[in-house]
Tab-separated table of C-alpha atoms in Angstrom:
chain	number	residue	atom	x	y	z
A	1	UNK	CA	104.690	72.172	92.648
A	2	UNK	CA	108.424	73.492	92.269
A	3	UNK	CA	109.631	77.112	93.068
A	4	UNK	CA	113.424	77.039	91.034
A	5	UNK	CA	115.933	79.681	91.618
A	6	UNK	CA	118.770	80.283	89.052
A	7	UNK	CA	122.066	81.593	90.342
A	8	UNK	CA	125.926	81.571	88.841
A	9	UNK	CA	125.165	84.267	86.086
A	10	UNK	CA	127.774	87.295	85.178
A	11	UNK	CA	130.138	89.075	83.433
A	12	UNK	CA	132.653	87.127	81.186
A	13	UNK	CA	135.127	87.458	77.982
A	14	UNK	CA	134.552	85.140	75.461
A	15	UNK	CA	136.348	82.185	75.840
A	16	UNK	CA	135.424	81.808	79.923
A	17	UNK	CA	133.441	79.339	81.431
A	18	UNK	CA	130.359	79.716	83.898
A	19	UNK	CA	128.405	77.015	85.710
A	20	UNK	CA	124.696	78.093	86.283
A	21	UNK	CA	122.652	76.272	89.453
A	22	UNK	CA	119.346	75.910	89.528
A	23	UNK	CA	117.737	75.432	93.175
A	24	UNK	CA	114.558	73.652	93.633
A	25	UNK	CA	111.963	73.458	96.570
A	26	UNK	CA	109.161	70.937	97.029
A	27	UNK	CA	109.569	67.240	96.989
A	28	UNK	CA	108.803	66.189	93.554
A	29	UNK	CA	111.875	67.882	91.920
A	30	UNK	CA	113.115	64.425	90.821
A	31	UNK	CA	109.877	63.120	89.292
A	32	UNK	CA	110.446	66.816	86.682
A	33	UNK	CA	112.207	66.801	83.121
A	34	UNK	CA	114.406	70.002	83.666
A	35	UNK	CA	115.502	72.402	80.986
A	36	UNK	CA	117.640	75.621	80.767
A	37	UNK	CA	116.487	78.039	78.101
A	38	UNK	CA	117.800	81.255	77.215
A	39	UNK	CA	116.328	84.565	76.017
A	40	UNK	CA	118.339	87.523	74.578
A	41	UNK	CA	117.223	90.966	73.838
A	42	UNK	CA	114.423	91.345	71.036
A	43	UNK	CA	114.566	87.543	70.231
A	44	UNK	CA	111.948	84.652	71.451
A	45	UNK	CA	112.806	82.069	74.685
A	46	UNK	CA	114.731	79.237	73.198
A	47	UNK	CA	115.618	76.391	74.501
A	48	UNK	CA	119.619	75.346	75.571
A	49	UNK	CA	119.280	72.108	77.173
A	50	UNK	CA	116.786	69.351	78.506
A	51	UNK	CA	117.439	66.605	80.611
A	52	UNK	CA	114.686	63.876	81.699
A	53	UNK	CA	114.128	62.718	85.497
A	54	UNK	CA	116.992	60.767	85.449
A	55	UNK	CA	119.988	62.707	83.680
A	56	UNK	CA	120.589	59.759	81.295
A	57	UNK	CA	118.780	61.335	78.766
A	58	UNK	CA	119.720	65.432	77.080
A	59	UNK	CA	118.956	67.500	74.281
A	60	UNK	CA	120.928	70.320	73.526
A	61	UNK	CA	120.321	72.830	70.951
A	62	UNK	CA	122.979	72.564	67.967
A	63	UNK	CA	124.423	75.913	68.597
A	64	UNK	CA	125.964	74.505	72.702
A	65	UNK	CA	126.924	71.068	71.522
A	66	UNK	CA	130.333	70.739	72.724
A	67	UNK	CA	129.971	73.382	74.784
A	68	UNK	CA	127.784	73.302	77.522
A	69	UNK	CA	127.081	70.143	79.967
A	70	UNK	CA	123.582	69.872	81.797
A	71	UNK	CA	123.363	67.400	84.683
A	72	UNK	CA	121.135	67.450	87.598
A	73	UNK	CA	121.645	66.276	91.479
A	74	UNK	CA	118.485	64.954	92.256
A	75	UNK	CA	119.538	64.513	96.485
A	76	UNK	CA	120.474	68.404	96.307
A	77	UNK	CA	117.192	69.786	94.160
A	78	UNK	CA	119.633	71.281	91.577
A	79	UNK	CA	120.350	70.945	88.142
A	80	UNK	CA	122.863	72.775	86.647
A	81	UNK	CA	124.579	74.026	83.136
A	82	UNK	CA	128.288	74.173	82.814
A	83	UNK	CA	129.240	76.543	79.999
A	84	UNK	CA	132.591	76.143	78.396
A	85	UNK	CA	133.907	78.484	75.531
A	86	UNK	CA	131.537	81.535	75.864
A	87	UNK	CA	131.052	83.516	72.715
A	88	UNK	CA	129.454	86.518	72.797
A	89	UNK	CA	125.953	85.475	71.064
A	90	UNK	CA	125.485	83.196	74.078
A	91	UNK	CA	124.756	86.757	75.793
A	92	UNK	CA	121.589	86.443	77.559
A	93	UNK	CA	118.791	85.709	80.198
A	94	UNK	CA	119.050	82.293	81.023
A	95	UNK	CA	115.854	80.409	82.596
A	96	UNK	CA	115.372	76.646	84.147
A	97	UNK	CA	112.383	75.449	84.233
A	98	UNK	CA	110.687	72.195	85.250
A	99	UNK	CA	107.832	70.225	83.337
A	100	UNK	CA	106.280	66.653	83.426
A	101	UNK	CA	108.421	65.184	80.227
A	102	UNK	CA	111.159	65.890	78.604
A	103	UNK	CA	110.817	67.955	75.034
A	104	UNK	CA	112.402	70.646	73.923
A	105	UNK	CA	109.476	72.863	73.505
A	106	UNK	CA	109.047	75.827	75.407
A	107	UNK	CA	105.202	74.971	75.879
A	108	UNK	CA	106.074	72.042	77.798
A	109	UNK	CA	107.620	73.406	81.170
A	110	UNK	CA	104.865	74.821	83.843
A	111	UNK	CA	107.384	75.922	86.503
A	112	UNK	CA	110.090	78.959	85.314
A	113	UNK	CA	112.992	80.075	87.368
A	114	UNK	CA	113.306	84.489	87.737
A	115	UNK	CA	116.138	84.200	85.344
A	116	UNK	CA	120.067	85.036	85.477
A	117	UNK	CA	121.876	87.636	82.911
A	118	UNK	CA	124.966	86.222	81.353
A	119	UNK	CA	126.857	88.734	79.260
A	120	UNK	CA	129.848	87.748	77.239
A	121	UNK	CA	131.769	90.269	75.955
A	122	UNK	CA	134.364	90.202	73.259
């Protein structure tokens, strides 16, 4: 089993750009599909972006496209989300989280991350 801890959250204006890391322990972080999903006051956990063992194949959710990047570094334990063009409705929790295949379902990840707040402001 994974433990993942999310760091690289903050404070923007719209427009900025913030890279979120994700930190895993245990040695089967590169067998895991990987996702970053997001949850903003008084609305459900949705998903951002998936990536498969491998990081040849992502899923991003329609609103990001464009916009944010998710890779992993499978010799480092991290996977990370680089978000370009902040607007303020991507203001939010934002949560990795590791399962055993890749879907975009929240259902489908066993392991979650504490979280880290990104707030954009206008």
């Amino acid at each position: 089993q994974v433990q993942l801890v999310e760091s690289g959250g903050g404070l923007v204006q719209a427009g900025a750009s913030l890279r979120l890391s994700c930190a895993a322990s245990g040695r089967t972080f590169s067998s895991y599909a990987m996702g970053w999903f997001r949850q903003a006051p008084g609305k459900e956990r949705e998903v951002v972006a998936v990536l498969d063992w491998s990081g040849d194949n992502t899923y991003y959710t329609d609103s990001v496209k464009g916009r944010f990047t998710i890779s992993r570094d499978n010799a480092k334990n991290t996977v990370y989300l680089q978000m370009n063009t902040l607007q303020p409705e991507d203001t939010a929790v934002y949560y990795c989280a590791a399962g055993p295949y890749t879907t975009h379902d929240v259902s489908g990840y066993h392991t979650w991350g504490q979280g880290t707040q990104v707030t954009v402001s206008s």
